[in-house]
PDB file of C-alpha atoms in Angstrom:
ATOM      1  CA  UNK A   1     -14.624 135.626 225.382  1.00 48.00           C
ATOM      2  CA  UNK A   2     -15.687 133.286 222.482  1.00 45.00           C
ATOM      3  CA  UNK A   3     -13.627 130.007 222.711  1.00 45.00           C
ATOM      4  CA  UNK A   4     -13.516 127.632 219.475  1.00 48.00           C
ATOM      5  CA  UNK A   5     -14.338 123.881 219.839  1.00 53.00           C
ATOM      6  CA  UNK A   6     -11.137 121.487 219.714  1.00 54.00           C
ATOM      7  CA  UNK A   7     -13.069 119.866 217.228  1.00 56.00           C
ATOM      8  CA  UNK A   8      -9.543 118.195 216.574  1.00 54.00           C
ATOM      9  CA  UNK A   9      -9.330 116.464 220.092  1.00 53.00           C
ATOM     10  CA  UNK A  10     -13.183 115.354 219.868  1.00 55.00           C
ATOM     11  CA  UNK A  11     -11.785 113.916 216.309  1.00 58.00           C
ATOM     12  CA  UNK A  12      -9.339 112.124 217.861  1.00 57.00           C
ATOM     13  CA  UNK A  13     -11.240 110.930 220.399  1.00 58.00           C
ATOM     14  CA  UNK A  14     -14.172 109.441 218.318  1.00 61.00           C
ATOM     15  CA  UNK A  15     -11.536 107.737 216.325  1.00 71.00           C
ATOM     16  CA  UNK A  16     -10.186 106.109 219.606  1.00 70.00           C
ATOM     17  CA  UNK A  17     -13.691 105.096 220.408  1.00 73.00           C
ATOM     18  CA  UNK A  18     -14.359 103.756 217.038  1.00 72.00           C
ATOM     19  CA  UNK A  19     -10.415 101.749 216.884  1.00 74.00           C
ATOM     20  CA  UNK A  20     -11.484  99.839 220.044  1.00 64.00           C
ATOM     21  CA  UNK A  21     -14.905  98.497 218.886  1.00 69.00           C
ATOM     22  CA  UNK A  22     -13.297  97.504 215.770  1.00 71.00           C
ATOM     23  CA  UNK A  23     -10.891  95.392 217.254  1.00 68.00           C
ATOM     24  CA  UNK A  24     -13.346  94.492 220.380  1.00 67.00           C
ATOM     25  CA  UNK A  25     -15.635  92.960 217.568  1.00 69.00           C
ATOM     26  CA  UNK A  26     -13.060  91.439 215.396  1.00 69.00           C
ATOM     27  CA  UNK A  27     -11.876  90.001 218.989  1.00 67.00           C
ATOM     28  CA  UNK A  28     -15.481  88.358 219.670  1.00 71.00           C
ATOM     29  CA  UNK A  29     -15.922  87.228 216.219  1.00 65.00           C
ATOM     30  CA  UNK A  30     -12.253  85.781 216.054  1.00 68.00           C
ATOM     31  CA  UNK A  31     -13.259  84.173 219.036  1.00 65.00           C
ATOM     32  CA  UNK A  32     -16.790  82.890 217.994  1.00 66.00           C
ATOM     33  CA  UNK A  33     -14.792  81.597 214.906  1.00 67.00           C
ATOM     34  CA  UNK A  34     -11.747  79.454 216.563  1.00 73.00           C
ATOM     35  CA  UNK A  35     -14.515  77.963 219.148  1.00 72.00           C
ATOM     36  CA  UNK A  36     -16.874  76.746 216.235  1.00 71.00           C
ATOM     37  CA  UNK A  37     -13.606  75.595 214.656  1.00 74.00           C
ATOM     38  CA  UNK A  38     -12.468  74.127 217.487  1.00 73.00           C
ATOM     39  CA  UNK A  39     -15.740  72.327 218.009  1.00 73.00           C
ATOM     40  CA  UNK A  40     -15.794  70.981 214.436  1.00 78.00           C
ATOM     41  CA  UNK A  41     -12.050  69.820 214.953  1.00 79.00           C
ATOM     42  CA  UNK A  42     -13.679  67.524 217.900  1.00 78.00           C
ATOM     43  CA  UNK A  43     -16.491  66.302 216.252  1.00 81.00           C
ATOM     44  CA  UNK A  44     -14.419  64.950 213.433  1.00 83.00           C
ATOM     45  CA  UNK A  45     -11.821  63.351 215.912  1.00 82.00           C
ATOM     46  CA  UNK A  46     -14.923  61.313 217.593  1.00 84.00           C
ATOM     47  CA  UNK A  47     -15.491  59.647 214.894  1.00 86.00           C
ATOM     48  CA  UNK A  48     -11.961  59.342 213.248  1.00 87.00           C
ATOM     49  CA  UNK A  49     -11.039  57.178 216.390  1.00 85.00           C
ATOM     50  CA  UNK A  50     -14.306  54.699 215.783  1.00 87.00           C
ATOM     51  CA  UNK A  51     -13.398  54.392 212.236  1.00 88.00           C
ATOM     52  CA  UNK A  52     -10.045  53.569 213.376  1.00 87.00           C
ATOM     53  CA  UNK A  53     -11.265  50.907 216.250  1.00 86.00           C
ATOM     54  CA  UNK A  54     -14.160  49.582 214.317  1.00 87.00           C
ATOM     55  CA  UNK A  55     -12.298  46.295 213.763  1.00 88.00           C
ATOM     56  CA  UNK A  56     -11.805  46.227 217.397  1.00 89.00           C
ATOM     57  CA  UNK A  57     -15.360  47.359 218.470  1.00 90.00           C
ATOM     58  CA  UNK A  58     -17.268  44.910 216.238  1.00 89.00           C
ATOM     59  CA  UNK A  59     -15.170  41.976 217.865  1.00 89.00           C
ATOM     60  CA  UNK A  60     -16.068  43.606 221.501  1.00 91.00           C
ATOM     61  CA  UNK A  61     -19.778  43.804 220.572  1.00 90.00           C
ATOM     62  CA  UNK A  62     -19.524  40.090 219.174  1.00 90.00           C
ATOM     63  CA  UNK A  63     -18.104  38.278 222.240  1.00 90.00           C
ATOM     64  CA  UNK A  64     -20.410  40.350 224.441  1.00 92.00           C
ATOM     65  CA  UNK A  65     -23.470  39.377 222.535  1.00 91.00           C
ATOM     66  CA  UNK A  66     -21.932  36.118 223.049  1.00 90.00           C
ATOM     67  CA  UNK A  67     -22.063  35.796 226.417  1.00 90.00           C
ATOM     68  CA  UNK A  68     -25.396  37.118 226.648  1.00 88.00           C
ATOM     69  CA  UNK A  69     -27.135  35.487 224.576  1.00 83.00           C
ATOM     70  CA  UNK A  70     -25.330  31.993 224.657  1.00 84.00           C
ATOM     71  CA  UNK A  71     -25.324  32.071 220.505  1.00 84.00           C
ATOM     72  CA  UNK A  72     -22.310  31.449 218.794  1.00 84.00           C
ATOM     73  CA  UNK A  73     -20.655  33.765 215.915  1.00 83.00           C
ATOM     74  CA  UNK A  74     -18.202  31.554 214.124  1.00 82.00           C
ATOM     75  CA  UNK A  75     -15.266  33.937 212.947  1.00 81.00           C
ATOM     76  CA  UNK A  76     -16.005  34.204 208.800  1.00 81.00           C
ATOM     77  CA  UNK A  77     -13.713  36.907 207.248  1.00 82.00           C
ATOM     78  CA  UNK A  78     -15.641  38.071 204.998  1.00 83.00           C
ATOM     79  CA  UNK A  79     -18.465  38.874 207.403  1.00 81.00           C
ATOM     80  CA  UNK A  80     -15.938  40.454 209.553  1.00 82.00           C
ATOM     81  CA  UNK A  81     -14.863  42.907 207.171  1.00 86.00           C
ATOM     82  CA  UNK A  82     -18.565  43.227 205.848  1.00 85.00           C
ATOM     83  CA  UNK A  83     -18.988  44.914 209.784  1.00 83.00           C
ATOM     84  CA  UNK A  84     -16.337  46.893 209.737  1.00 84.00           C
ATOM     85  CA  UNK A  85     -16.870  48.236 206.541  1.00 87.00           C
ATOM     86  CA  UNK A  86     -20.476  49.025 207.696  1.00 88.00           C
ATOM     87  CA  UNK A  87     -19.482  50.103 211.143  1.00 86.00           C
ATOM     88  CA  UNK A  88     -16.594  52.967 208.875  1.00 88.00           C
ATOM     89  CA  UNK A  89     -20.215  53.617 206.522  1.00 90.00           C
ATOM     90  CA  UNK A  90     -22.574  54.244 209.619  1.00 90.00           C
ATOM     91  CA  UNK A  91     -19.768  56.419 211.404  1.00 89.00           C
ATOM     92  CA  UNK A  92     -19.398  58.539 207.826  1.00 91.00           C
ATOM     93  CA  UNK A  93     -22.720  59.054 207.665  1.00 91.00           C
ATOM     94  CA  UNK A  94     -23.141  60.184 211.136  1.00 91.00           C
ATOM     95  CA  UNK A  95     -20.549  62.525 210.996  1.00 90.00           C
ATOM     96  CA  UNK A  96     -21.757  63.836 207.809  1.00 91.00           C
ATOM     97  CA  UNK A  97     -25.303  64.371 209.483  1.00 92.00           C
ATOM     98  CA  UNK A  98     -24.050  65.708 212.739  1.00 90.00           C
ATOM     99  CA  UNK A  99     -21.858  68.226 210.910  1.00 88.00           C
ATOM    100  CA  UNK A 100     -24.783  69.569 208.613  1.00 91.00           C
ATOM    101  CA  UNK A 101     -26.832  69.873 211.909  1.00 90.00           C
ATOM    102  CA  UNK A 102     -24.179  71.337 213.797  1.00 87.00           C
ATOM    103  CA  UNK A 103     -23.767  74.530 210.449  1.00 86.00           C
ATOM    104  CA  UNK A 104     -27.990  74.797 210.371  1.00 88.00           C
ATOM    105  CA  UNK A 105     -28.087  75.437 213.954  1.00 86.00           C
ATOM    106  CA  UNK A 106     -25.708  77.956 213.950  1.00 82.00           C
ATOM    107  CA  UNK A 107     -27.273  79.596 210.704  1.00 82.00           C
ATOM    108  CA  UNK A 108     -30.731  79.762 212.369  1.00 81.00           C
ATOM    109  CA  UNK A 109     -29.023  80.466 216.558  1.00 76.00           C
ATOM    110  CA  UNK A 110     -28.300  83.932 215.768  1.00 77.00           C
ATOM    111  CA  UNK A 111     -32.272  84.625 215.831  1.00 76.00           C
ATOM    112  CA  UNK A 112     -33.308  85.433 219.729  1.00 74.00           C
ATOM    113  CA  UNK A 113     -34.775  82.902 221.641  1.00 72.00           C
ATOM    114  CA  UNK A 114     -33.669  80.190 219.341  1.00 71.00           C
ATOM    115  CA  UNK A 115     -29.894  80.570 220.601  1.00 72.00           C
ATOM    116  CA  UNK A 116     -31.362  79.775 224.415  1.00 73.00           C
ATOM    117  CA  UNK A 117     -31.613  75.911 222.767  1.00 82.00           C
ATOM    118  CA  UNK A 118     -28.879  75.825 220.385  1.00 83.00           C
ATOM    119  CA  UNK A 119     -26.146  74.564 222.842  1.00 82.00           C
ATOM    120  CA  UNK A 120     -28.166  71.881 224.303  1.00 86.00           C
ATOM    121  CA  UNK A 121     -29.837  70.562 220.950  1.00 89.00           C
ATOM    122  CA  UNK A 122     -26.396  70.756 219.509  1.00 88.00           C
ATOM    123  CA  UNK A 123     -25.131  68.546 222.689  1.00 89.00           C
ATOM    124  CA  UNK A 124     -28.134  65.916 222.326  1.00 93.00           C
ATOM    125  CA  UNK A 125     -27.807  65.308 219.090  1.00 92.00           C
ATOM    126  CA  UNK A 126     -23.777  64.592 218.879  1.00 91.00           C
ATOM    127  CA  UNK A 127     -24.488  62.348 221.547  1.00 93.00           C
ATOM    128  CA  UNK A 128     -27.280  60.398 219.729  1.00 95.00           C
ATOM    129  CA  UNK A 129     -24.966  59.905 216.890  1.00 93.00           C
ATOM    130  CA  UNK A 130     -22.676  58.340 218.529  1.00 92.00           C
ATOM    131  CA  UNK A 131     -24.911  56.350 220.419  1.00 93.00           C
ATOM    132  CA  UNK A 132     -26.261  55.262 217.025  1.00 94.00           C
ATOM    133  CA  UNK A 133     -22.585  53.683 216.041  1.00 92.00           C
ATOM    134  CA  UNK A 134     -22.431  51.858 218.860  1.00 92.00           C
ATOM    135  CA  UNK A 135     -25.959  49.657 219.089  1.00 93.00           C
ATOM    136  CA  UNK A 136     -25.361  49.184 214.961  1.00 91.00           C
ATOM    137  CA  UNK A 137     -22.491  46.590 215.991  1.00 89.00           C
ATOM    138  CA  UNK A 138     -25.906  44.653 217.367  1.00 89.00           C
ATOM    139  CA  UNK A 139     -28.200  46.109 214.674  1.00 89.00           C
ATOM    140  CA  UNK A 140     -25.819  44.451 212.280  1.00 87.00           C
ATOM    141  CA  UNK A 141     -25.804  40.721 214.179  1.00 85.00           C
ATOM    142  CA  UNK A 142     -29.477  40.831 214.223  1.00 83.00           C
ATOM    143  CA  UNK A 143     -29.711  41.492 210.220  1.00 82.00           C
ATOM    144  CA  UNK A 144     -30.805  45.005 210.271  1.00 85.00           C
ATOM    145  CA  UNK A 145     -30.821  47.427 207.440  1.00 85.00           C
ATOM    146  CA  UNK A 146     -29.077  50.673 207.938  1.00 86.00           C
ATOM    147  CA  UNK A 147     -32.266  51.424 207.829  1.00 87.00           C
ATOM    148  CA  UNK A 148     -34.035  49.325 210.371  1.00 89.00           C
ATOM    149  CA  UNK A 149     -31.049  50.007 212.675  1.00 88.00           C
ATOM    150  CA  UNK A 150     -32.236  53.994 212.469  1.00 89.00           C
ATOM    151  CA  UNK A 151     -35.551  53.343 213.366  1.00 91.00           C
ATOM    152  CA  UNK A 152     -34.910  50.991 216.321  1.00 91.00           C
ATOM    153  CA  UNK A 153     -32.450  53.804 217.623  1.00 91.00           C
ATOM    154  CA  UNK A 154     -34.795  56.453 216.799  1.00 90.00           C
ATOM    155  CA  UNK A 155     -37.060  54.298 219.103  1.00 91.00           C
ATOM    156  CA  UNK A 156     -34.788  54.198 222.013  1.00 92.00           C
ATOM    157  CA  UNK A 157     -32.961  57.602 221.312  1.00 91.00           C
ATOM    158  CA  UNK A 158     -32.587  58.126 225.351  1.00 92.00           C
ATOM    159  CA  UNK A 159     -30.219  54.768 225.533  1.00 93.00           C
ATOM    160  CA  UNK A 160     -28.284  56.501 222.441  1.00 94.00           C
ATOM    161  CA  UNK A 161     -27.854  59.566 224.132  1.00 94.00           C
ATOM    162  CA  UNK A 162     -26.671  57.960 227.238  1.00 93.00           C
ATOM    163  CA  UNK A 163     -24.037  56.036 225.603  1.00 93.00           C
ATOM    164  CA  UNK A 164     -23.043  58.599 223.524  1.00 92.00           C
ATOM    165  CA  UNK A 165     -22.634  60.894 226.530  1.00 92.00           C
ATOM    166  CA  UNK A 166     -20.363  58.536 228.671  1.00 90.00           C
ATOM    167  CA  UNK A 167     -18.352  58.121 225.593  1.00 89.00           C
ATOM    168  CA  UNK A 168     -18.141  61.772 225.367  1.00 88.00           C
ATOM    169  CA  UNK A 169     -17.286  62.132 228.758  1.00 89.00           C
ATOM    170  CA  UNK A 170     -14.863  59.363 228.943  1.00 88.00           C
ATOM    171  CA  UNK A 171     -13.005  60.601 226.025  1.00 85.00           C
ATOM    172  CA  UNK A 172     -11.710  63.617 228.376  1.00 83.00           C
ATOM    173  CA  UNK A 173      -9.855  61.201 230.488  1.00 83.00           C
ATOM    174  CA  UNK A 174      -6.009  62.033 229.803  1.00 80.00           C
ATOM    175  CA  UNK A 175      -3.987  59.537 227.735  1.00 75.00           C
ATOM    176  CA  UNK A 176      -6.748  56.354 228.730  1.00 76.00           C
ATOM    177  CA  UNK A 177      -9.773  57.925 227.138  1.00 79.00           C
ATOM    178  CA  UNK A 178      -9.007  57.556 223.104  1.00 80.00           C
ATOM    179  CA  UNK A 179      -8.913  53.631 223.826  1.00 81.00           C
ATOM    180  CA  UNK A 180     -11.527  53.286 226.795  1.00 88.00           C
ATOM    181  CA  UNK A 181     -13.754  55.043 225.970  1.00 88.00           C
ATOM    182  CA  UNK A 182     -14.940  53.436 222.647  1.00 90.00           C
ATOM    183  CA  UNK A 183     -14.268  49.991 223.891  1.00 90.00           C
ATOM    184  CA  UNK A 184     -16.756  50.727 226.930  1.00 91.00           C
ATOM    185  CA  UNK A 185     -19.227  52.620 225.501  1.00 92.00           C
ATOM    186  CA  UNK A 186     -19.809  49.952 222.983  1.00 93.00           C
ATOM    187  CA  UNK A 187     -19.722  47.000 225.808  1.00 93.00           C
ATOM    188  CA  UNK A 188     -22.720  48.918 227.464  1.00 93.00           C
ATOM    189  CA  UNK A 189     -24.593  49.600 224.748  1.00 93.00           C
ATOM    190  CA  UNK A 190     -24.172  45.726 222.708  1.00 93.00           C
ATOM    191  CA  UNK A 191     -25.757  45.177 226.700  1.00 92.00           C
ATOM    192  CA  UNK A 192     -28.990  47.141 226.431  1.00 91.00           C
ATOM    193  CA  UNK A 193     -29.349  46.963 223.070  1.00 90.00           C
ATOM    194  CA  UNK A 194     -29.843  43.420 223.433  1.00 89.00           C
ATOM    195  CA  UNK A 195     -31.935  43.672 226.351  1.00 86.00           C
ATOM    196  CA  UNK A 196     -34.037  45.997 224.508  1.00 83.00           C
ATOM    197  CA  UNK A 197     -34.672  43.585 221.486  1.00 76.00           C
ATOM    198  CA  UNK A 198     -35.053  40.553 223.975  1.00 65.00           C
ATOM    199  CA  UNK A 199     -37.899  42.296 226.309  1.00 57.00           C
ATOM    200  CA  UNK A 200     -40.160  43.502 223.121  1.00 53.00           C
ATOM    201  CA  UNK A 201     -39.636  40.403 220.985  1.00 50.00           C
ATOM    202  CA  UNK A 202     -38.879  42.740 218.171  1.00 47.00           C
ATOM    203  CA  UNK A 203     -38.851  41.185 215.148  1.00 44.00           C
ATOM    204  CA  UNK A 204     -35.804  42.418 213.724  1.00 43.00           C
ATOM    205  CA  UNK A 205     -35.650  39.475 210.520  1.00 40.00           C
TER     206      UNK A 205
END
């Protein structure tokens, strides 16, 4: 006896099917989209609390500098403001750079293989950044160019890292980290920045 398909129950079926990857891919890319957000949303607050703090980190990086190398920086006003103003300027700029980074890598991570890297490139060079606001305090002090202050980082992009990573990580520490963290991280690095000037006699005129 000849018995018709229930093509109506297969119907309903491969709708089913077809409802749940829908909404299982909108849920992934929904996902994918609030983390990237999210991510941005941190980026930005990094460096919104140094351009808040600058006045506070280019004194910090003064008196340190201070005590290590035994010269004295008068207080002028006018220069005081000029490093704050550049310290807001270099932290602008980074952000600006990071961020533009951050959207090409995530343009070019969908291709396989590449995405393998993405994460940790994305990780090395926030932290560089940030390592690159705090030795400008010094760059600044020892006359440097925007410039000059790029290429002596570039040159010692391991210390930036570094310090950009422990001011990452301290960051994370609940209700202390938004005013440690900066203060610290820019303590240790006005401290090997100037050792790293000192022991090559760079000329940094």
């Amino acid at each position: 006896e000849y018995v018709a398909p229930n093509t109506k129950a297969d119907n309903e079926g491969g709708s089913a099917i077809l409802t749940f990857l829908s909404w299982l891919a909108g849920s992934i890319l929904g996902f994918i989209f609030k983390l990237i957000l999210v991510m941005l949303v941190l980026k930005v607050l990094r460096y919104a609390i140094l351009i808040l703090i600058s006045p506070v980190l280019a004194l910090a990086s003064e008196r340190v500098d201070e005590i290590i190398s035994g010269k004295e920086y008068p207080f002028v006003f006018s220069q005081f403001i000029k490093d704050v103003f550049r310290g807001i300027a270099v932290s602008l700029r980074n952000m600006l750079l990071e961020t533009l980074i951050f959207i090409a890598t995530l343009l070019v991570s969908w291709i396989p293989g590449v995405n393998l890297f993405a994460a940790a490139f994305l990780m090395l060079i926030g932290w560089y950044f940030l390592g690159f606001n705090m030795m400008d305090y010094t760059h600044e002090r020892r006359k440097m160019s925007i410039s000059q202050g790029k290429h002596f980082t570039r040159k010692y992009k391991g210390l930036a890292m570094g310090n950009g990573m422990v001011y990452t990580i301290l960051l994370y520490i609940p209700f202390l980290g938004f005013t440690i963290a900066p203060v610290l991280s820019v303590i240790a690095s006005t401290i090997a920045t100037l050792e790293k000037v000192d022991d090559k006699k760079i000329s940094v005129a």
